[in-house]
XYZ file of C-alpha atoms in Angstrom:
151
model
C 13.975 -12.969 14.510
C 15.903 -14.115 11.224
C 16.597 -11.221 8.472
C 15.374 -12.141 4.619
C 17.431 -11.057 1.657
C 15.701 -10.327 -1.120
C 16.681 -8.693 -4.974
C 14.577 -6.054 -6.080
C 14.966 -4.005 -9.280
C 14.643 -0.478 -8.130
C 16.894 -0.846 -4.694
C 19.415 -3.567 -5.203
C 19.420 -6.181 -2.655
C 17.839 -5.839 0.091
C 17.761 -7.094 3.858
C 14.188 -7.244 5.586
C 13.365 -8.318 8.784
C 10.680 -11.471 9.248
C 7.838 -8.650 10.582
C 8.052 -6.805 7.282
C 7.063 -9.810 5.149
C 3.061 -10.254 4.416
C 1.612 -13.037 3.127
C -1.393 -12.496 0.883
C -3.260 -15.643 0.782
C -4.543 -14.894 -2.700
C -2.157 -12.605 -4.066
C -2.722 -8.782 -5.416
C -4.675 -8.819 -8.403
C -3.005 -9.373 -11.771
C -0.121 -10.787 -9.361
C -1.786 -13.738 -8.319
C 0.898 -16.472 -8.094
C 3.081 -14.109 -5.632
C 1.888 -14.475 -1.823
C 4.273 -12.877 0.039
C 5.828 -9.094 0.159
C 7.882 -7.019 1.954
C 6.746 -3.987 3.038
C 10.056 -1.406 2.754
C 9.589 1.871 4.175
C 11.237 5.066 2.485
C 12.812 7.019 4.894
C 11.851 10.707 5.673
C 9.008 10.326 3.241
C 5.227 9.225 3.204
C 6.142 6.329 0.883
C 6.712 2.432 0.940
C 7.655 0.048 -1.339
C 5.677 -3.574 -1.373
C 8.219 -5.846 -2.934
C 7.663 -9.367 -3.803
C 10.080 -11.570 -2.025
C 10.187 -13.801 -4.936
C 10.262 -12.070 -7.905
C 12.524 -8.923 -8.209
C 10.345 -7.005 -11.023
C 7.416 -7.307 -8.666
C 6.769 -3.725 -6.517
C 4.689 -1.255 -5.473
C 4.877 2.093 -4.708
C 2.418 2.903 -1.794
C 1.590 5.759 0.649
C -0.543 6.572 3.631
C -3.611 7.936 2.042
C -4.677 9.716 5.304
C -1.598 12.043 4.680
C -2.530 12.922 1.352
C -6.213 12.662 1.839
C -7.119 13.676 5.687
C -10.275 12.913 5.105
C -10.279 9.719 3.444
C -12.505 7.019 5.129
C -14.166 3.749 4.486
C -15.668 0.884 6.396
C -13.321 -2.515 6.550
C -16.137 -5.197 6.353
C -16.271 -7.733 8.712
C -15.259 -10.750 6.468
C -12.362 -9.156 5.184
C -11.010 -8.330 8.683
C -11.651 -11.727 9.775
C -10.014 -12.693 6.857
C -6.755 -11.075 7.282
C -7.630 -11.827 11.405
C -7.529 -8.401 11.998
C -9.089 -7.455 15.680
C -7.168 -4.290 16.564
C -4.468 -2.856 14.746
C -4.461 -2.307 11.120
C -2.209 -0.583 8.553
C -4.156 1.153 5.222
C -2.011 1.707 2.376
C -2.623 2.703 -1.185
C -0.823 2.276 -4.833
C 0.365 5.471 -6.162
C 1.308 5.650 -9.861
C 4.086 7.870 -10.468
C 4.396 10.166 -13.683
C 7.050 11.977 -15.406
C 5.536 15.185 -13.915
C 4.908 14.453 -10.382
C 2.310 16.843 -10.285
C 0.466 14.123 -12.320
C 1.256 11.431 -10.328
C -2.314 9.649 -8.649
C -3.007 7.435 -5.906
C -5.814 4.484 -6.051
C -8.077 5.428 -3.099
C -10.801 2.789 -4.546
C -8.349 -0.546 -3.579
C -6.395 -0.299 -0.640
C -4.067 -2.844 0.629
C -5.099 -3.715 4.295
C -2.421 -5.283 6.523
C -2.513 -6.963 9.774
C 0.474 -5.922 11.301
C 0.237 -8.674 14.149
C -0.721 -11.231 11.816
C 1.325 -10.254 8.893
C -1.127 -10.561 6.244
C -2.357 -8.097 3.765
C -4.944 -8.296 0.717
C -6.034 -5.401 -2.168
C -9.600 -5.190 -1.057
C -12.152 -2.965 -3.539
C -14.434 -0.212 -1.365
C -18.277 -0.677 -2.797
C -20.851 2.088 -2.836
C -17.975 5.230 -2.762
C -16.830 8.242 -5.079
C -13.349 7.078 -4.652
C -11.810 6.195 -7.364
C -8.209 4.553 -9.310
C -6.489 7.618 -9.909
C -6.842 10.792 -7.363
C -4.160 13.443 -7.744
C -1.484 12.271 -5.243
C -0.855 16.128 -4.419
C -4.388 17.969 -5.027
C -6.250 17.592 -1.338
C -3.113 18.106 0.467
C -2.380 21.683 -0.963
C -6.247 22.420 -0.347
C -5.141 21.094 3.671
C -2.182 23.053 3.793
C -4.186 26.284 2.920
C -2.841 26.033 -0.918
C -4.999 26.521 -3.661
C -2.873 24.334 -6.242
C -2.790 27.197 -8.805
């Protein structure tokens, strides 16, 4: 397996494995021209970086939504699963918006990014008929799940 060297704005030069690079056939909304992104885990944290392999300034901070919202759920439409070639394994991550005050940071539960780790494809989908929105507090439900009221 070959490794790929990519340049990033926030992490400098990175060496990623081929199995870390996902193809987004339609890009990511707002970045339609970017089709290939490396998914890089940030060690000892619940976060990942989705970094364009071509444009060093295009990256997203992602989180496992189930870490922050254990009751998070949605049904992946069959046509989306088929488009991504998903047969069994699936990886779900959501875009995080960091704020200067960490408590004000948000996670987009309305439009998760779905990955097929076997086919190395990905797509951001929008969940329909749901109460989820684009700016859930990153920490609020975790505090409740831990028995803390956050107050």
